[in-house]
Amino acid sequence: MKIKLLLFLFSFSCLFLAAQQPTFKAQSDALKIVEDSYVDVKFILSNSEGSGFKPPSFKNFEVVGGPNRSNSMTIVNGVVKQTQSFGYALRPKTKGKLTIGSASIRTKSGFLKTKPFVIEVVKGNPSKNKTVNTFFIETNLSDSIAYVGQQLILEYKLYTTEEVRSINFMNESDYDGFFKQGINSNRESVKREIINGVEYATKIVKRIALYPQQTGTYELEPVTIRLGIADKNNRSRGFFFSNQLKEKRVQAEGKTIIVANNPPTNGNSFSGAIGKYTMNAQASKRSLTTDDAIVVNMSIQGNGDSKTVSAPIWQTSDSLEIYDPNIIEDETFQNGSRYIHKKTFEYLIVPKFPGVYKITPEFTYLDTDKDQYVTLKKMLPPFNVLKGSQSTTVIDDDKSLDIRPISKNIYLSKQSNKIHGTPLYWSFLTLLLASIGGIFYYNNHLTKSGQKDPDLIRKNRALALAQQRLESSKALMSSNNTSQFYEELSVAVKKFISDKYGIPALHINKSEILNQLEVQNLTGSNHESFAFILGESEKALYAPSLATNMDEIYSQTVELFTNLEG
């Protein structure tokens, strides 16, 4: 045990040190430029303080700006990240593939160097008389053929040789047949690209995640965008002498999307996940009894539509009872240029017989890059099941019952009635009947005159009906008979659902009951209460050690019936 603990601490320390290891790298805003242009280069040191910075020689470039030094510090989830950067603006002296050598810096860990990299310098647009498009918008779509549940990325990318100060979308497609979710692209820096010998500054001005909801062919309409471009020839006479803006309009082309049917699958573990996914699973214990249950959590993470992904069905031994899984985690977050969602399913598994069992959870998704189904498996460690204390008593009808008299000698004697028939007896009976009649008369008078609250009347009647339905369950609770209490409670709840909603609840499973309740517009807290009560009843029947307190579940059921009947 001590060795395992030491290994764990050593591994954790290694991971922590690796995460905090200083790094020194070079980056540029372009890897290909025209000969009359320039390139911005930065050398960035992270997770350490540095001194004695030495830049490359820049022998093929003219330094037109820099070094520009900056320091920053960020704290995320308690982790401090410190960066130090050195920036230069360089103009190439010649055409071709020019190498920028290594920069070096001294840290507490020793000297660090950046990797050399190449900047390609090409000839600019040779024709001065040729009309050059100074700005345009490009529409990019990650896939033109998709499936329901797949995430598509729609981008509007600006190319410009002028200074664009403002961007406004004048119209937008309705995105019929899709669920739309905007992706923040404000932090992306401006990049440069060369097209037909012309160097453009480029930036993603809008990025949207689209999730197809049904099959068919859909048209994304062209979009008109208004650009505010700085007018260098017309300066305002304000205090800051800022440039006025020229308004220009540009149109981005529309796109066609075909949403096709999923390829056929023979597997049972496919549950609607489409895109790229990972899966992990873990069990709560390695040893238990037949009175207990084991919980297995499966976590999946991917870039598909979370709403189309349900819990996969596992194929296991008939000796294991698997209950409908619960979703204990469901979150979606932006990761770079797309959304990622994570779901965790909780499976409750009850063994019927002692033995050693193995479970291999499976998760199948449709890989949109390969256009085929991929099955992920995680073999869990075997778990040992011992015989529990719960036993079932079986009555053999073939055995005769020995019925013996309680007593051989029975003596009957007549007792004298000292009260019956006397004047006192008749006086008391007359007073009792008169009192009961008076109570009924007064109660009816209050009800008809409106002096009694109608809501209180309905609530009292509903409470009486609820208690009547659960009369048998209450008797079993009083005798502390847990298993029969939950069995009777489950039957009472299902009969209530059958009577009130016309659902054959006694003949279908919990998932079907809850689905049909949703169809009849029963949602919210009442739907959750039904799910909780039915789930706890099933759990208690097969795993008594996990059962909820009987008083608590009984009170919740009475309250639920009262609310729905009142």
Tab-separated table of N, CA, C and O in Angstrom, residues 31 135 195 307 326 434 446 499:
chain	number	residue	atom	x	y	z
A	31	LEU	N	3.834	33.086	-42.542
A	31	LEU	CA	4.961	32.263	-42.996
A	31	LEU	C	5.251	32.480	-44.476
A	31	LEU	O	6.219	31.925	-45.005
A	135	PHE	N	-10.838	44.147	-50.870
A	135	PHE	CA	-11.466	43.447	-49.748
A	135	PHE	C	-12.572	42.530	-50.277
A	135	PHE	O	-13.190	42.815	-51.303
A	195	ILE	N	-2.725	35.946	-52.099
A	195	ILE	CA	-3.597	35.412	-53.138
A	195	ILE	C	-3.278	36.144	-54.440
A	195	ILE	O	-3.403	37.384	-54.499
A	307	LYS	N	-27.680	16.779	-27.594
A	307	LYS	CA	-29.092	16.396	-27.450
A	307	LYS	C	-29.394	15.063	-28.130
A	307	LYS	O	-30.378	14.412	-27.780
A	326	ASN	N	-28.755	6.949	-15.342
A	326	ASN	CA	-29.030	8.362	-15.088
A	326	ASN	C	-27.903	9.207	-15.676
A	326	ASN	O	-26.750	8.767	-15.747
A	434	ALA	N	-77.132	12.935	17.608
A	434	ALA	CA	-77.426	14.355	17.414
A	434	ALA	C	-76.149	15.151	17.148
A	434	ALA	O	-76.124	16.070	16.319
A	446	LEU	N	-71.096	25.686	6.090
A	446	LEU	CA	-69.874	26.441	5.794
A	446	LEU	C	-69.487	26.332	4.333
A	446	LEU	O	-69.062	27.293	3.699
A	499	ASP	N	-54.737	4.871	-13.477
A	499	ASP	CA	-56.067	5.440	-13.267
A	499	ASP	C	-56.159	6.888	-13.744
A	499	ASP	O	-57.163	7.294	-14.340
